Amino acid sequence: MTEWTAQGLKPITVPGLDLLYVKPDARLDGYRKVMVGRVEVAVDRNWKNSGHAAGFSTTGNLKPIMADAEAMVREELEKVLVDSGFAIVESPAADAVRIDVEILDLYVIALESGRSRGRGAYAESLGRVALRAMLVDSTSGDLILRVFDREEGPEPRLTESRAGQEAKEWLRSAINGWAQSLRKGFEISNRAS
């Protein structure tokens, strides 16, 4: 996190997040609006090349899975923030922050270490994914905080052929957990600054 400290950010501890770095002089208590900005999704190249991705998507095309993940990020962030009293806006405003999100290394139904048990193949986990997010003032672009976290899903309960929906539910749950932790990060960073 040398780059983040070079940007003047300081680490703070937020339960549920591996890393959260905050600009020491930043104040989030004046913001009541959030603009969900750029959301990018990148799949793990090992998953993309494994053949399991094609089995999961049934078409071999990962774009629908990436679009689903992007939609989940937007939906879960907006739901958690609205429930916390923030208004969601589409354009910059004086009392709005912008959050940009990257989903990294998405690997749904991680079968590279799968094993057979009874009838059908089982995976060691439903998948793994990482999040990197950045919060900036929506009008000035001044950096406020950066976040990084990794999640790995539990072992599937269903056979490979039926675990696709279970994996999507796990991914949505992981994204919701990130949204909840980011909301806590807003509150904690106010106290820290």
GROMACS .gro file of N, CA, C and O in nm, residues 36-142:
model
  428
   36VAL      N    1  -2.272   0.679  -0.746
   36VAL     CA    2  -2.200   0.555  -0.779
   36VAL      C    3  -2.142   0.576  -0.918
   36VAL      O    4  -2.214   0.588  -1.016
   37GLY      N    5  -2.009   0.587  -0.923
   37GLY     CA    6  -1.941   0.619  -1.048
   37GLY      C    7  -1.907   0.496  -1.127
   37GLY      O    8  -1.990   0.408  -1.153
   38ARG      N    9  -1.781   0.484  -1.160
   38ARG     CA   10  -1.732   0.374  -1.243
   38ARG      C   11  -1.738   0.243  -1.165
   38ARG      O   12  -1.696   0.236  -1.050
   39VAL      N   13  -1.792   0.139  -1.228
   39VAL     CA   14  -1.790   0.004  -1.173
   39VAL      C   15  -1.730  -0.086  -1.281
   39VAL      O   16  -1.785  -0.097  -1.390
   40GLU      N   17  -1.616  -0.146  -1.251
   40GLU     CA   18  -1.549  -0.234  -1.347
   40GLU      C   19  -1.539  -0.373  -1.287
   40GLU      O   20  -1.515  -0.388  -1.167
   41VAL      N   21  -1.553  -0.473  -1.373
   41VAL     CA   22  -1.544  -0.613  -1.329
   41VAL      C   23  -1.440  -0.683  -1.416
   41VAL      O   24  -1.446  -0.675  -1.539
   42ALA      N   25  -1.348  -0.750  -1.351
   42ALA     CA   26  -1.246  -0.828  -1.422
   42ALA      C   27  -1.246  -0.969  -1.365
   42ALA      O   28  -1.245  -0.988  -1.243
   43VAL      N   29  -1.247  -1.068  -1.453
   43VAL     CA   30  -1.247  -1.206  -1.408
   43VAL      C   31  -1.103  -1.256  -1.395
   43VAL      O   32  -1.012  -1.206  -1.461
   44ASP      N   33  -1.085  -1.352  -1.308
   44ASP     CA   34  -0.956  -1.416  -1.290
   44ASP      C   35  -0.920  -1.490  -1.419
   44ASP      O   36  -0.999  -1.569  -1.469
   45ARG      N   37  -0.802  -1.464  -1.472
   45ARG     CA   38  -0.766  -1.526  -1.601
   45ARG      C   39  -0.757  -1.678  -1.590
   45ARG      O   40  -0.779  -1.748  -1.688
   46ASN      N   41  -0.724  -1.731  -1.473
   46ASN     CA   42  -0.720  -1.876  -1.457
   46ASN      C   43  -0.860  -1.936  -1.469
   46ASN      O   44  -0.878  -2.045  -1.522
   47TRP      N   45  -0.961  -1.865  -1.417
   47TRP     CA   46  -1.099  -1.911  -1.430
   47TRP      C   47  -1.143  -1.903  -1.575
   47TRP      O   48  -1.203  -1.995  -1.629
   48LYS      N   49  -1.110  -1.792  -1.639
   48LYS     CA   50  -1.150  -1.771  -1.778
   48LYS      C   51  -1.095  -1.882  -1.867
   48LYS      O   52  -1.161  -1.926  -1.960
   49ASN      N   53  -0.974  -1.929  -1.838
   49ASN     CA   54  -0.909  -2.030  -1.921
   49ASN      C   55  -0.932  -2.173  -1.873
   49ASN      O   56  -0.887  -2.267  -1.936
   50SER      N   57  -1.003  -2.190  -1.760
   50SER     CA   58  -1.013  -2.322  -1.701
   50SER      C   59  -1.116  -2.413  -1.766
   50SER      O   60  -1.113  -2.533  -1.748
   51GLY      N   61  -1.210  -2.356  -1.838
   51GLY     CA   62  -1.320  -2.436  -1.892
   51GLY      C   63  -1.438  -2.438  -1.798
   51GLY      O   64  -1.551  -2.459  -1.839
   52HIS      N   65  -1.415  -2.414  -1.669
   52HIS     CA   66  -1.525  -2.411  -1.572
   52HIS      C   67  -1.611  -2.287  -1.593
   52HIS      O   68  -1.730  -2.289  -1.569
   53ALA      N   69  -1.548  -2.178  -1.637
   53ALA     CA   70  -1.626  -2.056  -1.662
   53ALA      C   71  -1.728  -2.081  -1.772
   53ALA      O   72  -1.843  -2.040  -1.762
   54ALA      N   73  -1.686  -2.150  -1.877
   54ALA     CA   74  -1.780  -2.180  -1.986
   54ALA      C   75  -1.893  -2.268  -1.935
   54ALA      O   76  -2.009  -2.249  -1.972
   55GLY      N   77  -1.860  -2.361  -1.846
   55GLY     CA   78  -1.964  -2.446  -1.790
   55GLY      C   79  -2.062  -2.369  -1.704
   55GLY      O   80  -2.181  -2.394  -1.703
   56PHE      N   81  -2.010  -2.268  -1.633
   56PHE     CA   82  -2.096  -2.189  -1.546
   56PHE      C   83  -2.188  -2.099  -1.628
   56PHE      O   84  -2.305  -2.083  -1.598
   57SER      N   85  -2.135  -2.039  -1.734
   57SER     CA   86  -2.215  -1.944  -1.809
   57SER      C   87  -2.301  -2.011  -1.915
   57SER      O   88  -2.388  -1.947  -1.972
   58THR      N   89  -2.277  -2.138  -1.941
   58THR     CA   90  -2.345  -2.221  -2.040
   58THR      C   91  -2.320  -2.176  -2.183
   58THR      O   92  -2.336  -2.254  -2.275
   59THR      N   93  -2.279  -2.054  -2.205
   59THR     CA   94  -2.251  -2.008  -2.341
   59THR      C   95  -2.102  -1.990  -2.364
   59THR      O   96  -2.060  -1.971  -2.477
   60GLY      N   97  -2.024  -1.992  -2.257
   60GLY     CA   98  -1.882  -1.964  -2.269
   60GLY      C   99  -1.854  -1.815  -2.277
   60GLY      O  100  -1.741  -1.772  -2.282
   61ASN      N  101  -1.958  -1.734  -2.275
   61ASN     CA  102  -1.944  -1.589  -2.282
   61ASN      C  103  -1.951  -1.533  -2.140
   61ASN      O  104  -2.052  -1.547  -2.073
   62LEU      N  105  -1.844  -1.469  -2.096
   62LEU     CA  106  -1.839  -1.419  -1.959
   62LEU      C  107  -1.902  -1.281  -1.944
   62LEU      O  108  -1.922  -1.235  -1.831
   63LYS      N  109  -1.934  -1.215  -2.054
   63LYS     CA  110  -1.992  -1.080  -2.044
   63LYS      C  111  -2.120  -1.076  -1.962
   63LYS      O  112  -2.137  -0.983  -1.881
   64PRO      N  113  -2.212  -1.173  -1.975
   64PRO     CA  114  -2.332  -1.168  -1.889
   64PRO      C  115  -2.300  -1.181  -1.740
   64PRO      O  116  -2.363  -1.115  -1.657
   65ILE      N  117  -2.201  -1.261  -1.705
   65ILE     CA  118  -2.162  -1.277  -1.565
   65ILE      C  119  -2.101  -1.147  -1.514
   65ILE      O  120  -2.132  -1.101  -1.404
   66MET      N  121  -2.017  -1.083  -1.595
   66MET     CA  122  -1.956  -0.957  -1.556
   66MET      C  123  -2.063  -0.848  -1.543
   66MET      O  124  -2.059  -0.767  -1.449
   67ALA      N  125  -2.160  -0.847  -1.634
   67ALA     CA  126  -2.269  -0.748  -1.627
   67ALA      C  127  -2.353  -0.773  -1.502
   67ALA      O  128  -2.395  -0.676  -1.436
   68ASP      N  129  -2.380  -0.899  -1.469
   68ASP     CA  130  -2.454  -0.932  -1.346
   68ASP      C  131  -2.380  -0.881  -1.223
   68ASP      O  132  -2.440  -0.824  -1.131
   69ALA      N  133  -2.247  -0.901  -1.219
   69ALA     CA  134  -2.167  -0.856  -1.105
   69ALA      C  135  -2.171  -0.703  -1.094
   69ALA      O  136  -2.185  -0.648  -0.985
   70GLU      N  137  -2.160  -0.635  -1.207
   70GLU     CA  138  -2.166  -0.488  -1.205
   70GLU      C  139  -2.302  -0.441  -1.153
   70GLU      O  140  -2.310  -0.350  -1.070
   71ALA      N  141  -2.409  -0.503  -1.202
   71ALA     CA  142  -2.543  -0.465  -1.156
   71ALA      C  143  -2.559  -0.490  -1.006
   71ALA      O  144  -2.618  -0.409  -0.934
   72MET      N  145  -2.505  -0.604  -0.957
   72MET     CA  146  -2.512  -0.633  -0.813
   72MET      C  147  -2.443  -0.526  -0.732
   72MET      O  148  -2.493  -0.485  -0.626
   73VAL      N  149  -2.325  -0.481  -0.777
   73VAL     CA  150  -2.251  -0.377  -0.705
   73VAL      C  151  -2.336  -0.252  -0.693
   73VAL      O  152  -2.354  -0.195  -0.585
   74ARG      N  153  -2.391  -0.208  -0.805
   74ARG     CA  154  -2.473  -0.086  -0.804
   74ARG      C  155  -2.596  -0.103  -0.714
   74ARG      O  156  -2.627  -0.016  -0.632
   75GLU      N  157  -2.666  -0.215  -0.729
   75GLU     CA  158  -2.789  -0.239  -0.652
   75GLU      C  159  -2.761  -0.244  -0.502
   75GLU      O  160  -2.831  -0.181  -0.422
   76GLU      N  161  -2.659  -0.321  -0.462
   76GLU     CA  162  -2.631  -0.338  -0.319
   76GLU      C  163  -2.577  -0.210  -0.257
   76GLU      O  164  -2.616  -0.175  -0.145
   77LEU      N  165  -2.489  -0.139  -0.327
   77LEU     CA  166  -2.440  -0.012  -0.274
   77LEU      C  167  -2.554   0.086  -0.254
   77LEU      O  168  -2.567   0.148  -0.148
   78GLU      N  169  -2.636   0.101  -0.357
   78GLU     CA  170  -2.747   0.196  -0.349
   78GLU      C  171  -2.845   0.158  -0.237
   78GLU      O  172  -2.889   0.243  -0.160
   79LYS      N  173  -2.875   0.029  -0.224
   79LYS     CA  174  -2.969  -0.016  -0.121
   79LYS      C  175  -2.915   0.015   0.019
   79LYS      O  176  -2.986   0.074   0.102
   80VAL      N  177  -2.790  -0.020   0.046
   80VAL     CA  178  -2.731   0.003   0.178
   80VAL      C  179  -2.720   0.152   0.208
   80VAL      O  180  -2.751   0.197   0.319
   81LEU      N  181  -2.677   0.231   0.110
   81LEU     CA  182  -2.659   0.373   0.134
   81LEU      C  183  -2.792   0.446   0.153
   81LEU      O  184  -2.804   0.532   0.240
   82VAL      N  185  -2.892   0.411   0.075
   82VAL     CA  186  -3.025   0.472   0.091
   82VAL      C  187  -3.081   0.436   0.228
   82VAL      O  188  -3.136   0.522   0.299
   83ASP      N  189  -3.066   0.310   0.268
   83ASP     CA  190  -3.113   0.267   0.400
   83ASP      C  191  -3.040   0.342   0.513
   83ASP      O  192  -3.091   0.351   0.624
   84SER      N  193  -2.920   0.392   0.485
   84SER     CA  194  -2.842   0.466   0.584
   84SER      C  195  -2.867   0.616   0.579
   84SER      O  196  -2.798   0.692   0.647
   85GLY      N  197  -2.960   0.658   0.493
   85GLY     CA  198  -2.996   0.800   0.489
   85GLY      C  199  -2.928   0.881   0.380
   85GLY      O  200  -2.945   1.003   0.373
   86PHE      N  201  -2.848   0.817   0.295
   86PHE     CA  202  -2.785   0.889   0.185
   86PHE      C  203  -2.879   0.891   0.065
   86PHE      O  204  -2.953   0.796   0.041
   87ALA      N  205  -2.874   0.999  -0.012
   87ALA     CA  206  -2.947   1.007  -0.138
   87ALA      C  207  -2.851   0.965  -0.249
   87ALA      O  208  -2.732   0.997  -0.245
   88ILE      N  209  -2.902   0.894  -0.347
   88ILE     CA  210  -2.821   0.854  -0.463
   88ILE      C  211  -2.844   0.957  -0.572
   88ILE      O  212  -2.959   0.989  -0.606
   89VAL      N  213  -2.735   1.012  -0.627
   89VAL     CA  214  -2.744   1.112  -0.732
   89VAL      C  215  -2.671   1.063  -0.857
   89VAL      O  216  -2.582   0.977  -0.848
   90GLU      N  217  -2.708   1.118  -0.970
   90GLU     CA  218  -2.650   1.078  -1.098
   90GLU      C  219  -2.539   1.170  -1.145
   90GLU      O  220  -2.465   1.134  -1.236
   91SER      N  221  -2.528   1.288  -1.084
   91SER     CA  222  -2.426   1.383  -1.129
   91SER      C  223  -2.360   1.449  -1.007
   91SER      O  224  -2.416   1.447  -0.897
   92PRO      N  225  -2.242   1.508  -1.027
   92PRO     CA  226  -2.171   1.570  -0.914
   92PRO      C  227  -2.254   1.680  -0.848
   92PRO      O  228  -2.333   1.749  -0.912
   93ALA      N  229  -2.235   1.693  -0.717
   93ALA     CA  230  -2.301   1.796  -0.638
   93ALA      C  231  -2.210   1.833  -0.522
   93ALA      O  232  -2.123   1.754  -0.483
   94ALA      N  233  -2.229   1.952  -0.466
   94ALA     CA  234  -2.142   2.002  -0.360
   94ALA      C  235  -2.142   1.912  -0.237
   94ALA      O  236  -2.041   1.900  -0.169
   95ASP      N  237  -2.255   1.846  -0.209
   95ASP     CA  238  -2.263   1.761  -0.090
   95ASP      C  239  -2.267   1.613  -0.127
   95ASP      O  240  -2.327   1.532  -0.057
   96ALA      N  241  -2.199   1.578  -0.238
   96ALA     CA  242  -2.199   1.439  -0.285
   96ALA      C  243  -2.057   1.385  -0.298
   96ALA      O  244  -1.965   1.456  -0.339
   97VAL      N  245  -2.041   1.260  -0.261
   97VAL     CA  246  -1.917   1.188  -0.287
   97VAL      C  247  -1.941   1.091  -0.401
   97VAL      O  248  -2.054   1.047  -0.425
   98ARG      N  249  -1.835   1.060  -0.473
   98ARG     CA  250  -1.843   0.960  -0.580
   98ARG      C  251  -1.764   0.838  -0.536
   98ARG      O  252  -1.653   0.851  -0.483
   99ILE      N  253  -1.822   0.722  -0.557
   99ILE     CA  254  -1.751   0.598  -0.527
   99ILE      C  255  -1.729   0.522  -0.657
   99ILE      O  256  -1.822   0.500  -0.735
  100ASP      N  257  -1.604   0.489  -0.683
  100ASP     CA  258  -1.566   0.407  -0.799
  100ASP      C  259  -1.525   0.271  -0.745
  100ASP      O  260  -1.453   0.261  -0.646
  101VAL      N  261  -1.571   0.166  -0.812
  101VAL     CA  262  -1.552   0.029  -0.762
  101VAL      C  263  -1.491  -0.058  -0.871
  101VAL      O  264  -1.530  -0.051  -0.987
  102GLU      N  265  -1.396  -0.140  -0.830
  102GLU     CA  266  -1.342  -0.243  -0.918
  102GLU      C  267  -1.362  -0.379  -0.850
  102GLU      O  268  -1.324  -0.397  -0.734
  103ILE      N  269  -1.423  -0.470  -0.922
  103ILE     CA  270  -1.429  -0.610  -0.879
  103ILE      C  271  -1.316  -0.679  -0.953
  103ILE      O  272  -1.310  -0.677  -1.076
  104LEU      N  273  -1.225  -0.737  -0.878
  104LEU     CA  274  -1.104  -0.797  -0.934
  104LEU      C  275  -1.103  -0.947  -0.915
  104LEU      O  276  -1.155  -0.998  -0.816
  105ASP      N  277  -1.041  -1.016  -1.009
  105ASP     CA  278  -1.015  -1.160  -0.995
  105ASP      C  279  -1.140  -1.241  -0.964
  105ASP      O  280  -1.137  -1.335  -0.884
  106LEU      N  281  -1.252  -1.206  -1.027
  106LEU     CA  282  -1.376  -1.280  -1.007
  106LEU      C  283  -1.359  -1.424  -1.057
  106LEU      O  284  -1.318  -1.446  -1.170
  107TYR      N  285  -1.386  -1.518  -0.971
  107TYR     CA  286  -1.372  -1.661  -1.001
  107TYR      C  287  -1.489  -1.730  -0.932
  107TYR      O  288  -1.485  -1.753  -0.812
  108VAL      N  289  -1.594  -1.752  -1.006
  108VAL     CA  290  -1.714  -1.809  -0.948
  108VAL      C  291  -1.709  -1.960  -0.960
  108VAL      O  292  -1.675  -2.014  -1.066
  109ILE      N  293  -1.744  -2.029  -0.854
  109ILE     CA  294  -1.734  -2.176  -0.842
  109ILE      C  295  -1.592  -2.219  -0.874
  109ILE      O  296  -1.561  -2.268  -0.981
  110ALA      N  297  -1.504  -2.197  -0.779
  110ALA     CA  298  -1.361  -2.224  -0.796
  110ALA      C  299  -1.335  -2.373  -0.795
  110ALA      O  300  -1.317  -2.433  -0.691
  111LEU      N  301  -1.333  -2.432  -0.913
  111LEU     CA  302  -1.320  -2.578  -0.923
  111LEU      C  303  -1.177  -2.628  -0.941
  111LEU      O  304  -1.156  -2.746  -0.956
  112GLU      N  305  -1.081  -2.538  -0.941
  112GLU     CA  306  -0.945  -2.585  -0.966
  112GLU      C  307  -0.898  -2.684  -0.861
  112GLU      O  308  -0.814  -2.767  -0.887
  113SER      N  309  -0.957  -2.681  -0.743
  113SER     CA  310  -0.921  -2.779  -0.640
  113SER      C  311  -1.043  -2.863  -0.603
  113SER      O  312  -1.053  -2.912  -0.493
  114GLY      N  313  -1.135  -2.876  -0.698
  114GLY     CA  314  -1.258  -2.951  -0.672
  114GLY      C  315  -1.231  -3.099  -0.652
  114GLY      O  316  -1.124  -3.151  -0.684
  115ARG      N  317  -1.328  -3.168  -0.600
  115ARG     CA  318  -1.314  -3.311  -0.577
  115ARG      C  319  -1.451  -3.375  -0.594
  115ARG      O  320  -1.553  -3.307  -0.588
  116SER      N  321  -1.453  -3.502  -0.614
  116SER     CA  322  -1.580  -3.571  -0.626
  116SER      C  323  -1.623  -3.623  -0.489
  116SER      O  324  -1.541  -3.665  -0.409
  117ARG      N  325  -1.752  -3.617  -0.466
  117ARG     CA  326  -1.804  -3.669  -0.340
  117ARG      C  327  -1.945  -3.716  -0.372
  117ARG      O  328  -2.032  -3.635  -0.401
  118GLY      N  329  -1.967  -3.845  -0.365
  118GLY     CA  330  -2.099  -3.897  -0.398
  118GLY      C  331  -2.124  -3.876  -0.547
  118GLY      O  332  -2.039  -3.902  -0.629
  119ARG      N  333  -2.241  -3.826  -0.581
  119ARG     CA  334  -2.276  -3.803  -0.721
  119ARG      C  335  -2.248  -3.658  -0.757
  119ARG      O  336  -2.296  -3.566  -0.694
  120GLY      N  337  -2.169  -3.638  -0.858
  120GLY     CA  338  -2.142  -3.503  -0.907
  120GLY      C  339  -2.017  -3.444  -0.845
  120GLY      O  340  -1.972  -3.486  -0.740
  121ALA      N  341  -1.961  -3.347  -0.912
  121ALA     CA  342  -1.839  -3.282  -0.864
  121ALA      C  343  -1.875  -3.168  -0.769
  121ALA      O  344  -1.975  -3.101  -0.787
  122TYR      N  345  -1.792  -3.150  -0.671
  122TYR     CA  346  -1.808  -3.040  -0.577
  122TYR      C  347  -1.685  -2.951  -0.585
  122TYR      O  348  -1.575  -2.999  -0.610
  123ALA      N  349  -1.703  -2.826  -0.560
  123ALA     CA  350  -1.591  -2.732  -0.556
  123ALA      C  351  -1.551  -2.710  -0.411
  123ALA      O  352  -1.631  -2.730  -0.320
  124GLU      N  353  -1.428  -2.667  -0.392
  124GLU     CA  354  -1.381  -2.631  -0.258
  124GLU      C  355  -1.453  -2.506  -0.208
  124GLU      O  356  -1.474  -2.490  -0.090
  125SER      N  357  -1.486  -2.415  -0.300
  125SER     CA  358  -1.558  -2.294  -0.260
  125SER      C  359  -1.648  -2.249  -0.374
  125SER      O  360  -1.628  -2.288  -0.488
  126LEU      N  361  -1.745  -2.166  -0.341
  126LEU     CA  362  -1.833  -2.110  -0.443
  126LEU      C  363  -1.758  -2.012  -0.532
  126LEU      O  364  -1.801  -1.984  -0.643
  127GLY      N  365  -1.648  -1.961  -0.484
  127GLY     CA  366  -1.568  -1.869  -0.564
  127GLY      C  367  -1.484  -1.779  -0.477
  127GLY      O  368  -1.480  -1.794  -0.355
  128ARG      N  369  -1.419  -1.687  -0.544
  128ARG     CA  370  -1.340  -1.586  -0.474
  128ARG      C  371  -1.345  -1.458  -0.556
  128ARG      O  372  -1.364  -1.461  -0.678
  129VAL      N  373  -1.325  -1.348  -0.488
  129VAL     CA  374  -1.336  -1.218  -0.554
  129VAL      C  375  -1.267  -1.114  -0.466
  129VAL      O  376  -1.255  -1.132  -0.345
  130ALA      N  377  -1.220  -1.008  -0.529
  130ALA     CA  378  -1.159  -0.897  -0.456
  130ALA      C  379  -1.229  -0.768  -0.495
  130ALA      O  380  -1.282  -0.756  -0.606
  131LEU      N  381  -1.229  -0.675  -0.403
  131LEU     CA  382  -1.288  -0.543  -0.424
  131LEU      C  383  -1.182  -0.437  -0.402
  131LEU      O  384  -1.104  -0.446  -0.306
  132ARG      N  385  -1.180  -0.340  -0.491
  132ARG     CA  386  -1.099  -0.220  -0.470
  132ARG      C  387  -1.193  -0.103  -0.497
  132ARG      O  388  -1.258  -0.099  -0.601
  133ALA      N  389  -1.200  -0.009  -0.404
  133ALA     CA  390  -1.291   0.104  -0.421
  133ALA      C  391  -1.219   0.232  -0.380
  133ALA      O  392  -1.125   0.230  -0.300
  134MET      N  393  -1.268   0.342  -0.436
  134MET     CA  394  -1.212   0.473  -0.408
  134MET      C  395  -1.327   0.571  -0.391
  134MET      O  396  -1.423   0.569  -0.468
  135LEU      N  397  -1.318   0.652  -0.289
  135LEU     CA  398  -1.419   0.754  -0.262
  135LEU      C  399  -1.354   0.890  -0.282
  135LEU      O  400  -1.248   0.918  -0.226
  136VAL      N  401  -1.419   0.975  -0.365
  136VAL     CA  402  -1.367   1.109  -0.391
  136VAL      C  403  -1.479   1.211  -0.381
  136VAL      O  404  -1.597   1.177  -0.394
  137ASP      N  405  -1.442   1.337  -0.359
  137ASP     CA  406  -1.540   1.444  -0.364
  137ASP      C  407  -1.590   1.452  -0.508
  137ASP      O  408  -1.511   1.454  -0.602
  138SER      N  409  -1.722   1.454  -0.527
  138SER     CA  410  -1.777   1.443  -0.663
  138SER      C  411  -1.750   1.566  -0.749
  138SER      O  412  -1.747   1.556  -0.871
  139THR      N  413  -1.729   1.681  -0.688
  139THR     CA  414  -1.703   1.801  -0.770
  139THR      C  415  -1.555   1.829  -0.788
  139THR      O  416  -1.511   1.861  -0.898
  140SER      N  417  -1.476   1.818  -0.682
  140SER     CA  418  -1.333   1.850  -0.692
  140SER      C  419  -1.248   1.731  -0.735
  140SER      O  420  -1.138   1.748  -0.785
  141GLY      N  421  -1.297   1.609  -0.709
  141GLY     CA  422  -1.218   1.489  -0.736
  141GLY      C  423  -1.115   1.461  -0.629
  141GLY      O  424  -1.033   1.369  -0.643
  142ASP      N  425  -1.118   1.538  -0.518
  142ASP     CA  426  -1.022   1.516  -0.409
  142ASP      C  427  -1.044   1.377  -0.347
  142ASP      O  428  -1.157   1.340  -0.312
   0.00000   0.00000   0.00000
